[in-house]
Amino acid sequence: MNIPVIVSLFGFLVLIFAIGFWSSRNVNRKGSGFLQEYFLGSRELGGFILAMTMIATYGSASSFIGGPGVAYTQGLGWVLLAMAQVATGYFVLMVLGKKFAIIARKYNALTLVDFLRSRYNSKWVALFSAFSIIIFLFSAMAAQWVGGARLIESLTGLTYTSALFIFAVAVLAYVIIGGFRAVVITDTVQGVVMFFGTLIILIGTIIAGGGVANIMSDLMAENPNLVTPFGHDGSLTPAYVSSFWILVGVGVVALPQVTVRAMSYKNSQAMHRALIIGTVVVGFIMLGMHLIGVFARPILPGVEVPDQVMPMIAMEVLPAWLAGIVLAAPLAAIMSTVDSLLLLVSSAVVKDVYINYVKPDASIERVKKVSFGVTAVLGVAVFALALSPPDLLIWLNLFAFGGLEAAFIWPVIFGLYWNRANKYGALWSMVAGVFSYVIIHQFYPDPFGMHSVVLPVVLSFVVFVAATLVTQPKHNLEARA
Amino acid sequence: MRENGKDELNLHTDPRFKIANREALIGVALVVINFVWWFGFAYGLGSAPVEEYTFIFGMPAWFVFSCIGGFLLMVALVIFVLKVFFKDVSFDEEEHNS
């Protein structure tokens, strides 16, 4: 038990609660715009908040707990791999950019599924995408909850179950109360904490290791491979590392938790500001966090569980009270990812399935009740799943990323930029992407030395183009010309 | 298939989409530059035997150029394209207020 650490973490939770309650006033005030507000914060995000919420959502347990742990094992090669994520800082907003924001407004879309449904005019596209979101984000969420609970467990010495319980109650409370606005504003606080937390731990680690040059020579004395791009045993090949550009770089454009934020900005100035802030902060956090993992190696040799590297190094190199504040950063990352995912899965259930296909004439009051209820039920279900946690945190999380990217990347991109793209292309490409990803992931991981997401993305591209061209009626082309 | 024909037609003619399409292409171009820089320095310099590495600020040169330099380069490029090529547009229809 470490009292100062616990006190500052507890203070952080209280702050988050306060923000959730404060945001709930907005949900109740705008009675008629409830859905717009609860799931999208009334499209009022400014540049700073937009950048921070994207980073906080995207920078999850894998970047703060799993990632530095792997970097500890692999050395600088893993930092190189992590830097593929700099691209997410600008690529997503530039590519979805103004077109997605304008079209989402025109369609009055609140979710990625809304956009796909209006663009392709197809019930099956909508249902299949809602289904994919529910399945994959559910598994992503479970991974994050395990990470959050492990972190609280290792900091406080509570049992895993009670740690998970505290974490679950905290997240559920402010999501159910505040909706999207609570999520993005807490994300902003968390993003700021993540940024400065990274900076402080990095500086502390470098000082504790006796300077960068000293740390590097310690690493080389232990294993020269640690300072090469090829990993501790030479297993990180250029093809494998480069394939992460698809998984964590450009493919992120298709993640529903990211696209929904590209619908929510207030105006194009907000988007421009978010581009700069996002690139700087994502790059800095990814570089810093993974470097901390590598630098921690000479200071704390022989850590058995890589996931514990981050909390251990923070408590090692910083005074206890500061470690407590800074360790709120990974907790912030996890919480802010979880809250977005939770809201997104419940929007898929409530908005995309229930309102569209089950009860289109539901009253506002009823929709409100269903929204809160579904969010709560989902939270309890994830809690149950996380009680007996699967072992490999980072891989479970990446499994979800890959599945969603394989499903949505071409329906989103072609939906925006290829006028002939139609519902047959979208549907078959999603089906091909999801099933080939699950099969390759299970039975033939890392084909040709690349991450298993690469082939499904290629396959769904081919299927999309083929299905669209085959089903394109002639008069459709003539009518447009 | 043609029920949303009105939307499709608008997607064709709206002048804001010319701007948006160009900006999306700039995004793609930046990723290509980013990847080439990142890959070139990492494996160009990093493939040498460790004994032959040069070090900058105590870190291997491949890492400094690829990861730190690449990051700073991208920040500079993003700021540059935003100032020079990106245009402000309204997200709402003309008849709605902003």
PDB file of N, CA and C in Angstrom, chain A residues 76 79-80 83 90-91 94 98-99 101-103 105-107 118-119 121 212-213 216 220 224 227-230 238 241-242 245 250 265 267-269 272 275-276 279-280 283-284 287 291 417 419 476 480, chain B residues 1-4 7-8 10-12 16-17 20-21 23-24 27 30-31 34-35 38-39 42-43 46-47 50 53 55 57-59 62-63 66-67 71 74-75 78 81-82 86-89 91-93:
ATOM      1  N   LEU A  76      14.702  -0.587 -28.787  1.00  0.00           N
ATOM      2  CA  LEU A  76      14.328   0.552 -29.641  1.00  0.00           C
ATOM      3  C   LEU A  76      13.510   0.145 -30.868  1.00  0.00           C
ATOM      4  N   VAL A  79      10.017   0.967 -30.320  1.00  0.00           N
ATOM      5  CA  VAL A  79       9.726   2.403 -30.378  1.00  0.00           C
ATOM      6  C   VAL A  79       9.552   2.808 -31.840  1.00  0.00           C
ATOM      7  N   LEU A  80      10.412   2.265 -32.696  1.00  0.00           N
ATOM      8  CA  LEU A  80      10.300   2.527 -34.129  1.00  0.00           C
ATOM      9  C   LEU A  80       8.910   2.124 -34.617  1.00  0.00           C
ATOM     10  N   MET A  83       6.157   4.453 -33.624  1.00  0.00           N
ATOM     11  CA  MET A  83       6.137   5.761 -34.274  1.00  0.00           C
ATOM     12  C   MET A  83       5.289   5.774 -35.549  1.00  0.00           C
ATOM     13  N   TYR A  90      -2.360  13.217 -38.027  1.00  0.00           N
ATOM     14  CA  TYR A  90      -2.828  14.117 -39.088  1.00  0.00           C
ATOM     15  C   TYR A  90      -3.655  13.386 -40.150  1.00  0.00           C
ATOM     16  N   PHE A  91      -3.315  12.108 -40.407  1.00  0.00           N
ATOM     17  CA  PHE A  91      -3.936  11.410 -41.532  1.00  0.00           C
ATOM     18  C   PHE A  91      -5.461  11.301 -41.386  1.00  0.00           C
ATOM     19  N   MET A  94      -7.209  14.632 -41.898  1.00  0.00           N
ATOM     20  CA  MET A  94      -7.084  15.163 -43.260  1.00  0.00           C
ATOM     21  C   MET A  94      -7.927  14.361 -44.239  1.00  0.00           C
ATOM     22  N   LYS A  98     -13.048  17.471 -44.008  1.00  0.00           N
ATOM     23  CA  LYS A  98     -14.218  18.319 -44.200  1.00  0.00           C
ATOM     24  C   LYS A  98     -15.348  17.559 -44.870  1.00  0.00           C
ATOM     25  N   LYS A  99     -14.982  16.663 -45.761  1.00  0.00           N
ATOM     26  CA  LYS A  99     -16.022  15.960 -46.501  1.00  0.00           C
ATOM     27  C   LYS A  99     -16.905  15.131 -45.566  1.00  0.00           C
ATOM     28  N   ALA A 101     -17.349  15.553 -42.370  1.00  0.00           N
ATOM     29  CA  ALA A 101     -18.122  16.431 -41.493  1.00  0.00           C
ATOM     30  C   ALA A 101     -19.345  16.999 -42.222  1.00  0.00           C
ATOM     31  N   ILE A 102     -19.150  17.410 -43.476  1.00  0.00           N
ATOM     32  CA  ILE A 102     -20.258  18.000 -44.228  1.00  0.00           C
ATOM     33  C   ILE A 102     -21.331  16.947 -44.514  1.00  0.00           C
ATOM     34  N   ILE A 103     -20.884  15.781 -44.980  1.00  0.00           N
ATOM     35  CA  ILE A 103     -21.851  14.735 -45.329  1.00  0.00           C
ATOM     36  C   ILE A 103     -22.574  14.223 -44.089  1.00  0.00           C
ATOM     37  N   ARG A 105     -23.351  15.867 -41.518  1.00  0.00           N
ATOM     38  CA  ARG A 105     -24.386  16.857 -41.202  1.00  0.00           C
ATOM     39  C   ARG A 105     -25.562  16.751 -42.155  1.00  0.00           C
ATOM     40  N   LYS A 106     -25.246  16.579 -43.416  1.00  0.00           N
ATOM     41  CA  LYS A 106     -26.303  16.481 -44.417  1.00  0.00           C
ATOM     42  C   LYS A 106     -27.206  15.273 -44.147  1.00  0.00           C
ATOM     43  N   TYR A 107     -26.573  14.154 -43.828  1.00  0.00           N
ATOM     44  CA  TYR A 107     -27.340  12.931 -43.516  1.00  0.00           C
ATOM     45  C   TYR A 107     -27.927  12.976 -42.111  1.00  0.00           C
ATOM     46  N   SER A 118     -26.970   5.763 -44.609  1.00  0.00           N
ATOM     47  CA  SER A 118     -27.464   6.791 -45.535  1.00  0.00           C
ATOM     48  C   SER A 118     -26.700   6.759 -46.848  1.00  0.00           C
ATOM     49  N   ARG A 119     -25.398   6.549 -46.774  1.00  0.00           N
ATOM     50  CA  ARG A 119     -24.588   6.577 -47.977  1.00  0.00           C
ATOM     51  C   ARG A 119     -24.939   5.412 -48.900  1.00  0.00           C
ATOM     52  N   ASN A 121     -27.632   3.324 -48.416  1.00  0.00           N
ATOM     53  CA  ASN A 121     -29.051   3.071 -48.502  1.00  0.00           C
ATOM     54  C   ASN A 121     -29.395   1.602 -48.336  1.00  0.00           C
ATOM     55  N   VAL A 212      21.087   9.689 -21.079  1.00  0.00           N
ATOM     56  CA  VAL A 212      20.735   8.842 -22.215  1.00  0.00           C
ATOM     57  C   VAL A 212      21.919   7.984 -22.671  1.00  0.00           C
ATOM     58  N   ALA A 213      23.114   8.614 -22.772  1.00  0.00           N
ATOM     59  CA  ALA A 213      24.282   7.876 -23.260  1.00  0.00           C
ATOM     60  C   ALA A 213      24.594   6.698 -22.343  1.00  0.00           C
ATOM     61  N   MET A 216      22.079   3.930 -22.884  1.00  0.00           N
ATOM     62  CA  MET A 216      22.328   3.212 -24.131  1.00  0.00           C
ATOM     63  C   MET A 216      23.500   2.245 -23.981  1.00  0.00           C
ATOM     64  N   MET A 220      23.487  -1.758 -24.518  1.00  0.00           N
ATOM     65  CA  MET A 220      24.355  -2.484 -25.449  1.00  0.00           C
ATOM     66  C   MET A 220      25.185  -3.532 -24.725  1.00  0.00           C
ATOM     67  N   PRO A 224      23.253  -6.055 -27.571  1.00  0.00           N
ATOM     68  CA  PRO A 224      23.360  -5.003 -28.598  1.00  0.00           C
ATOM     69  C   PRO A 224      22.096  -4.893 -29.456  1.00  0.00           C
ATOM     70  N   VAL A 227      19.409  -1.929 -29.205  1.00  0.00           N
ATOM     71  CA  VAL A 227      19.488  -0.593 -29.816  1.00  0.00           C
ATOM     72  C   VAL A 227      19.392  -0.652 -31.343  1.00  0.00           C
ATOM     73  N   THR A 228      19.083  -1.811 -31.912  1.00  0.00           N
ATOM     74  CA  THR A 228      18.860  -1.921 -33.359  1.00  0.00           C
ATOM     75  C   THR A 228      17.373  -1.823 -33.649  1.00  0.00           C
ATOM     76  N   PRO A 229      16.993  -1.645 -34.926  1.00  0.00           N
ATOM     77  CA  PRO A 229      15.567  -1.644 -35.249  1.00  0.00           C
ATOM     78  C   PRO A 229      14.966  -3.047 -35.278  1.00  0.00           C
ATOM     79  N   PHE A 230      15.742  -4.088 -34.949  1.00  0.00           N
ATOM     80  CA  PHE A 230      15.274  -5.450 -35.224  1.00  0.00           C
ATOM     81  C   PHE A 230      14.791  -6.224 -34.006  1.00  0.00           C
ATOM     82  N   PRO A 238      11.670  -5.795 -41.126  1.00  0.00           N
ATOM     83  CA  PRO A 238      11.107  -4.577 -41.715  1.00  0.00           C
ATOM     84  C   PRO A 238       9.677  -4.773 -42.212  1.00  0.00           C
ATOM     85  N   VAL A 241       7.327  -4.801 -39.064  1.00  0.00           N
ATOM     86  CA  VAL A 241       7.234  -3.470 -38.454  1.00  0.00           C
ATOM     87  C   VAL A 241       6.468  -2.513 -39.377  1.00  0.00           C
ATOM     88  N   SER A 242       6.760  -2.583 -40.677  1.00  0.00           N
ATOM     89  CA  SER A 242       6.073  -1.690 -41.625  1.00  0.00           C
ATOM     90  C   SER A 242       4.590  -1.992 -41.709  1.00  0.00           C
ATOM     91  N   TRP A 245       1.997   0.081 -40.017  1.00  0.00           N
ATOM     92  CA  TRP A 245       1.476   1.342 -40.566  1.00  0.00           C
ATOM     93  C   TRP A 245       0.019   1.185 -40.941  1.00  0.00           C
ATOM     94  N   VAL A 250      -2.516   4.317 -40.813  1.00  0.00           N
ATOM     95  CA  VAL A 250      -3.594   4.759 -41.693  1.00  0.00           C
ATOM     96  C   VAL A 250      -4.921   4.057 -41.436  1.00  0.00           C
ATOM     97  N   TYR A 265     -16.800  18.001 -34.892  1.00  0.00           N
ATOM     98  CA  TYR A 265     -16.184  19.306 -34.720  1.00  0.00           C
ATOM     99  C   TYR A 265     -17.070  20.451 -35.177  1.00  0.00           C
ATOM    100  N   ASN A 267     -16.300  23.550 -36.514  1.00  0.00           N
ATOM    101  CA  ASN A 267     -16.086  24.213 -37.797  1.00  0.00           C
ATOM    102  C   ASN A 267     -14.701  23.854 -38.302  1.00  0.00           C
ATOM    103  N   SER A 268     -14.353  24.387 -39.480  1.00  0.00           N
ATOM    104  CA  SER A 268     -13.089  23.939 -40.062  1.00  0.00           C
ATOM    105  C   SER A 268     -11.870  24.502 -39.341  1.00  0.00           C
ATOM    106  N   GLN A 269     -12.003  25.661 -38.680  1.00  0.00           N
ATOM    107  CA  GLN A 269     -10.870  26.146 -37.883  1.00  0.00           C
ATOM    108  C   GLN A 269     -10.556  25.162 -36.749  1.00  0.00           C
ATOM    109  N   HIS A 272      -8.577  22.398 -38.142  1.00  0.00           N
ATOM    110  CA  HIS A 272      -7.192  22.760 -38.420  1.00  0.00           C
ATOM    111  C   HIS A 272      -6.349  22.789 -37.152  1.00  0.00           C
ATOM    112  N   LEU A 275      -5.577  19.347 -35.946  1.00  0.00           N
ATOM    113  CA  LEU A 275      -4.543  18.676 -36.723  1.00  0.00           C
ATOM    114  C   LEU A 275      -3.153  18.930 -36.139  1.00  0.00           C
ATOM    115  N   ILE A 276      -2.868  20.188 -35.824  1.00  0.00           N
ATOM    116  CA  ILE A 276      -1.543  20.514 -35.296  1.00  0.00           C
ATOM    117  C   ILE A 276      -1.372  19.943 -33.894  1.00  0.00           C
ATOM    118  N   THR A 279      -1.113  16.068 -33.948  1.00  0.00           N
ATOM    119  CA  THR A 279       0.154  15.512 -34.424  1.00  0.00           C
ATOM    120  C   THR A 279       1.232  15.653 -33.358  1.00  0.00           C
ATOM    121  N   VAL A 280       1.321  16.833 -32.762  1.00  0.00           N
ATOM    122  CA  VAL A 280       2.343  17.062 -31.746  1.00  0.00           C
ATOM    123  C   VAL A 280       2.144  16.128 -30.554  1.00  0.00           C
ATOM    124  N   GLY A 283       2.497  12.224 -31.356  1.00  0.00           N
ATOM    125  CA  GLY A 283       3.900  11.879 -31.577  1.00  0.00           C
ATOM    126  C   GLY A 283       4.679  11.895 -30.278  1.00  0.00           C
ATOM    127  N   PHE A 284       4.451  12.920 -29.479  1.00  0.00           N
ATOM    128  CA  PHE A 284       5.203  13.035 -28.237  1.00  0.00           C
ATOM    129  C   PHE A 284       4.866  11.912 -27.260  1.00  0.00           C
ATOM    130  N   LEU A 287       6.263   8.500 -28.630  1.00  0.00           N
ATOM    131  CA  LEU A 287       7.719   8.463 -28.511  1.00  0.00           C
ATOM    132  C   LEU A 287       8.122   8.333 -27.043  1.00  0.00           C
ATOM    133  N   LEU A 291       9.796   5.042 -25.210  1.00  0.00           N
ATOM    134  CA  LEU A 291      11.180   5.247 -24.771  1.00  0.00           C
ATOM    135  C   LEU A 291      11.316   4.949 -23.280  1.00  0.00           C
ATOM    136  N   TYR A 417     -15.119   8.939 -51.314  1.00  0.00           N
ATOM    137  CA  TYR A 417     -14.338   9.415 -52.451  1.00  0.00           C
ATOM    138  C   TYR A 417     -14.577   8.680 -53.765  1.00  0.00           C
ATOM    139  N   ASN A 419     -17.669   7.867 -56.194  1.00  0.00           N
ATOM    140  CA  ASN A 419     -19.106   8.074 -56.344  1.00  0.00           C
ATOM    141  C   ASN A 419     -19.852   6.818 -56.768  1.00  0.00           C
ATOM    142  N   ASN A 476     -27.528   3.959 -64.392  1.00  0.00           N
ATOM    143  CA  ASN A 476     -27.055   4.740 -63.278  1.00  0.00           C
ATOM    144  C   ASN A 476     -25.910   5.672 -63.699  1.00  0.00           C
ATOM    145  N   ARG A 480     -26.063  10.049 -64.488  1.00  0.00           N
ATOM    146  CA  ARG A 480     -25.223  11.007 -63.796  1.00  0.00           C
ATOM    147  C   ARG A 480     -24.418  11.870 -64.782  1.00  0.00           C
TER     148      ARG A 480
ATOM    149  N   MET B   1     -31.938   1.997 -55.654  1.00  0.00           N
ATOM    150  CA  MET B   1     -30.589   2.505 -55.916  1.00  0.00           C
ATOM    151  C   MET B   1     -30.560   4.016 -56.124  1.00  0.00           C
ATOM    152  N   ARG B   2     -31.661   4.532 -56.669  1.00  0.00           N
ATOM    153  CA  ARG B   2     -31.621   5.955 -56.984  1.00  0.00           C
ATOM    154  C   ARG B   2     -32.335   6.814 -55.945  1.00  0.00           C
ATOM    155  N   GLU B   3     -32.797   6.174 -54.858  1.00  0.00           N
ATOM    156  CA  GLU B   3     -33.580   6.957 -53.897  1.00  0.00           C
ATOM    157  C   GLU B   3     -32.780   8.143 -53.362  1.00  0.00           C
ATOM    158  N   ASN B   4     -31.488   7.928 -53.152  1.00  0.00           N
ATOM    159  CA  ASN B   4     -30.716   9.054 -52.624  1.00  0.00           C
ATOM    160  C   ASN B   4     -29.976   9.782 -53.752  1.00  0.00           C
ATOM    161  N   ASP B   7     -28.716  13.309 -53.027  1.00  0.00           N
ATOM    162  CA  ASP B   7     -27.471  13.421 -52.279  1.00  0.00           C
ATOM    163  C   ASP B   7     -26.260  13.176 -53.170  1.00  0.00           C
ATOM    164  N   GLU B   8     -26.382  12.141 -54.005  1.00  0.00           N
ATOM    165  CA  GLU B   8     -25.243  11.823 -54.866  1.00  0.00           C
ATOM    166  C   GLU B   8     -24.928  12.996 -55.770  1.00  0.00           C
ATOM    167  N   ASN B  10     -25.508  16.137 -55.240  1.00  0.00           N
ATOM    168  CA  ASN B  10     -24.854  17.191 -54.480  1.00  0.00           C
ATOM    169  C   ASN B  10     -23.389  16.878 -54.216  1.00  0.00           C
ATOM    170  N   LEU B  11     -23.117  15.604 -53.955  1.00  0.00           N
ATOM    171  CA  LEU B  11     -21.736  15.220 -53.682  1.00  0.00           C
ATOM    172  C   LEU B  11     -20.867  15.508 -54.891  1.00  0.00           C
ATOM    173  N   HIS B  12     -21.484  15.477 -56.061  1.00  0.00           N
ATOM    174  CA  HIS B  12     -20.723  15.748 -57.269  1.00  0.00           C
ATOM    175  C   HIS B  12     -20.372  17.210 -57.438  1.00  0.00           C
ATOM    176  N   ARG B  16     -17.329  22.727 -52.144  1.00  0.00           N
ATOM    177  CA  ARG B  16     -16.542  22.444 -50.939  1.00  0.00           C
ATOM    178  C   ARG B  16     -15.821  21.111 -51.052  1.00  0.00           C
ATOM    179  N   PHE B  17     -16.381  20.211 -51.843  1.00  0.00           N
ATOM    180  CA  PHE B  17     -15.762  18.895 -51.937  1.00  0.00           C
ATOM    181  C   PHE B  17     -14.507  18.912 -52.783  1.00  0.00           C
ATOM    182  N   ALA B  20     -12.099  19.649 -50.173  1.00  0.00           N
ATOM    183  CA  ALA B  20     -11.944  18.490 -49.286  1.00  0.00           C
ATOM    184  C   ALA B  20     -11.141  17.378 -49.966  1.00  0.00           C
ATOM    185  N   ASN B  21     -11.425  17.137 -51.240  1.00  0.00           N
ATOM    186  CA  ASN B  21     -10.700  16.077 -51.949  1.00  0.00           C
ATOM    187  C   ASN B  21      -9.215  16.392 -52.022  1.00  0.00           C
ATOM    188  N   GLU B  23      -7.503  18.245 -49.980  1.00  0.00           N
ATOM    189  CA  GLU B  23      -6.889  18.116 -48.658  1.00  0.00           C
ATOM    190  C   GLU B  23      -6.672  16.668 -48.264  1.00  0.00           C
ATOM    191  N   ALA B  24      -7.595  15.797 -48.697  1.00  0.00           N
ATOM    192  CA  ALA B  24      -7.413  14.371 -48.419  1.00  0.00           C
ATOM    193  C   ALA B  24      -6.182  13.841 -49.149  1.00  0.00           C
ATOM    194  N   GLY B  27      -3.174  14.703 -47.305  1.00  0.00           N
ATOM    195  CA  GLY B  27      -2.990  13.769 -46.188  1.00  0.00           C
ATOM    196  C   GLY B  27      -2.288  12.501 -46.632  1.00  0.00           C
ATOM    197  N   LEU B  30       1.369  13.205 -47.305  1.00  0.00           N
ATOM    198  CA  LEU B  30       2.149  13.325 -46.072  1.00  0.00           C
ATOM    199  C   LEU B  30       2.490  11.960 -45.493  1.00  0.00           C
ATOM    200  N   VAL B  31       1.521  11.032 -45.544  1.00  0.00           N
ATOM    201  CA  VAL B  31       1.802   9.697 -45.010  1.00  0.00           C
ATOM    202  C   VAL B  31       2.909   9.024 -45.810  1.00  0.00           C
ATOM    203  N   ASN B  34       6.165  10.570 -44.811  1.00  0.00           N
ATOM    204  CA  ASN B  34       6.454  10.112 -43.458  1.00  0.00           C
ATOM    205  C   ASN B  34       7.016   8.691 -43.467  1.00  0.00           C
ATOM    206  N   PHE B  35       6.357   7.807 -44.224  1.00  0.00           N
ATOM    207  CA  PHE B  35       6.772   6.411 -44.253  1.00  0.00           C
ATOM    208  C   PHE B  35       8.160   6.266 -44.864  1.00  0.00           C
ATOM    209  N   TRP B  38      10.822   7.571 -42.463  1.00  0.00           N
ATOM    210  CA  TRP B  38      10.891   6.655 -41.306  1.00  0.00           C
ATOM    211  C   TRP B  38      11.613   5.361 -41.687  1.00  0.00           C
ATOM    212  N   PHE B  39      11.205   4.773 -42.784  1.00  0.00           N
ATOM    213  CA  PHE B  39      11.771   3.499 -43.223  1.00  0.00           C
ATOM    214  C   PHE B  39      13.211   3.675 -43.676  1.00  0.00           C
ATOM    215  N   ALA B  42      15.570   4.362 -40.652  1.00  0.00           N
ATOM    216  CA  ALA B  42      15.619   3.252 -39.697  1.00  0.00           C
ATOM    217  C   ALA B  42      16.442   2.101 -40.264  1.00  0.00           C
ATOM    218  N   TYR B  43      16.120   1.673 -41.482  1.00  0.00           N
ATOM    219  CA  TYR B  43      16.789   0.489 -42.004  1.00  0.00           C
ATOM    220  C   TYR B  43      18.023   0.850 -42.815  1.00  0.00           C
ATOM    221  N   GLY B  46      20.209   1.777 -39.627  1.00  0.00           N
ATOM    222  CA  GLY B  46      20.109   0.799 -38.531  1.00  0.00           C
ATOM    223  C   GLY B  46      20.564  -0.597 -38.902  1.00  0.00           C
ATOM    224  N   SER B  47      20.727  -0.878 -40.206  1.00  0.00           N
ATOM    225  CA  SER B  47      21.093  -2.227 -40.618  1.00  0.00           C
ATOM    226  C   SER B  47      22.581  -2.511 -40.459  1.00  0.00           C
ATOM    227  N   VAL B  50      26.157  -3.091 -34.978  1.00  0.00           N
ATOM    228  CA  VAL B  50      26.029  -2.134 -33.877  1.00  0.00           C
ATOM    229  C   VAL B  50      27.350  -1.422 -33.588  1.00  0.00           C
ATOM    230  N   TYR B  53      27.654   1.849 -35.412  1.00  0.00           N
ATOM    231  CA  TYR B  53      26.658   2.904 -35.206  1.00  0.00           C
ATOM    232  C   TYR B  53      27.330   4.220 -34.813  1.00  0.00           C
ATOM    233  N   PHE B  55      26.411   7.828 -32.805  1.00  0.00           N
ATOM    234  CA  PHE B  55      25.452   8.211 -31.777  1.00  0.00           C
ATOM    235  C   PHE B  55      25.275   9.722 -31.729  1.00  0.00           C
ATOM    236  N   PHE B  57      23.321  12.626 -29.288  1.00  0.00           N
ATOM    237  CA  PHE B  57      22.702  12.764 -27.956  1.00  0.00           C
ATOM    238  C   PHE B  57      22.676  11.421 -27.224  1.00  0.00           C
ATOM    239  N   GLY B  58      23.641  10.580 -27.468  1.00  0.00           N
ATOM    240  CA  GLY B  58      23.686   9.295 -26.776  1.00  0.00           C
ATOM    241  C   GLY B  58      22.830   8.214 -27.412  1.00  0.00           C
ATOM    242  N   MET B  59      22.027   8.588 -28.415  1.00  0.00           N
ATOM    243  CA  MET B  59      21.159   7.586 -29.043  1.00  0.00           C
ATOM    244  C   MET B  59      21.682   7.227 -30.429  1.00  0.00           C
ATOM    245  N   TRP B  62      20.326   6.192 -36.344  1.00  0.00           N
ATOM    246  CA  TRP B  62      19.125   5.774 -37.076  1.00  0.00           C
ATOM    247  C   TRP B  62      17.869   6.155 -36.302  1.00  0.00           C
ATOM    248  N   PHE B  63      17.936   6.004 -34.967  1.00  0.00           N
ATOM    249  CA  PHE B  63      16.768   6.287 -34.152  1.00  0.00           C
ATOM    250  C   PHE B  63      16.479   7.780 -34.097  1.00  0.00           C
ATOM    251  N   SER B  66      15.200   8.757 -37.711  1.00  0.00           N
ATOM    252  CA  SER B  66      13.934   8.143 -38.103  1.00  0.00           C
ATOM    253  C   SER B  66      12.791   8.542 -37.173  1.00  0.00           C
ATOM    254  N   CYS B  67      12.988   8.333 -35.876  1.00  0.00           N
ATOM    255  CA  CYS B  67      11.862   8.509 -34.950  1.00  0.00           C
ATOM    256  C   CYS B  67      11.719   9.955 -34.476  1.00  0.00           C
ATOM    257  N   PHE B  71       9.409  12.653 -36.618  1.00  0.00           N
ATOM    258  CA  PHE B  71       8.301  13.272 -35.891  1.00  0.00           C
ATOM    259  C   PHE B  71       8.327  14.793 -36.049  1.00  0.00           C
ATOM    260  N   MET B  74       7.353  15.860 -39.515  1.00  0.00           N
ATOM    261  CA  MET B  74       5.918  15.788 -39.795  1.00  0.00           C
ATOM    262  C   MET B  74       5.164  16.940 -39.146  1.00  0.00           C
ATOM    263  N   VAL B  75       5.575  17.304 -37.932  1.00  0.00           N
ATOM    264  CA  VAL B  75       4.926  18.459 -37.293  1.00  0.00           C
ATOM    265  C   VAL B  75       5.111  19.697 -38.167  1.00  0.00           C
ATOM    266  N   VAL B  78       2.961  19.405 -41.354  1.00  0.00           N
ATOM    267  CA  VAL B  78       1.532  19.584 -41.083  1.00  0.00           C
ATOM    268  C   VAL B  78       1.209  21.070 -40.935  1.00  0.00           C
ATOM    269  N   VAL B  81       1.448  22.726 -44.507  1.00  0.00           N
ATOM    270  CA  VAL B  81       0.332  22.512 -45.442  1.00  0.00           C
ATOM    271  C   VAL B  81      -0.943  23.179 -44.931  1.00  0.00           C
ATOM    272  N   LEU B  82      -1.111  23.236 -43.604  1.00  0.00           N
ATOM    273  CA  LEU B  82      -2.307  23.887 -43.074  1.00  0.00           C
ATOM    274  C   LEU B  82      -2.314  25.376 -43.421  1.00  0.00           C
ATOM    275  N   PHE B  86      -4.646  24.581 -46.845  1.00  0.00           N
ATOM    276  CA  PHE B  86      -5.970  24.264 -46.309  1.00  0.00           C
ATOM    277  C   PHE B  86      -6.851  25.505 -46.255  1.00  0.00           C
ATOM    278  N   LYS B  87      -8.125  25.318 -46.649  1.00  0.00           N
ATOM    279  CA  LYS B  87      -9.056  26.444 -46.686  1.00  0.00           C
ATOM    280  C   LYS B  87     -10.186  26.228 -45.688  1.00  0.00           C
ATOM    281  N   ASP B  88     -10.654  27.330 -45.141  1.00  0.00           N
ATOM    282  CA  ASP B  88     -11.825  27.253 -44.277  1.00  0.00           C
ATOM    283  C   ASP B  88     -13.082  27.102 -45.125  1.00  0.00           C
ATOM    284  N   VAL B  89     -13.950  26.163 -44.741  1.00  0.00           N
ATOM    285  CA  VAL B  89     -15.248  26.074 -45.403  1.00  0.00           C
ATOM    286  C   VAL B  89     -16.309  25.940 -44.324  1.00  0.00           C
ATOM    287  N   PHE B  91     -19.463  24.042 -42.684  1.00  0.00           N
ATOM    288  CA  PHE B  91     -19.931  22.659 -42.685  1.00  0.00           C
ATOM    289  C   PHE B  91     -21.434  22.555 -42.889  1.00  0.00           C
ATOM    290  N   ASP B  92     -22.144  23.640 -42.779  1.00  0.00           N
ATOM    291  CA  ASP B  92     -23.601  23.564 -42.845  1.00  0.00           C
ATOM    292  C   ASP B  92     -24.107  23.987 -44.214  1.00  0.00           C
ATOM    293  N   GLU B  93     -25.361  23.641 -44.468  1.00  0.00           N
ATOM    294  CA  GLU B  93     -26.009  24.088 -45.699  1.00  0.00           C
ATOM    295  C   GLU B  93     -26.159  25.614 -45.632  1.00  0.00           C
TER     296      GLU B  93
END
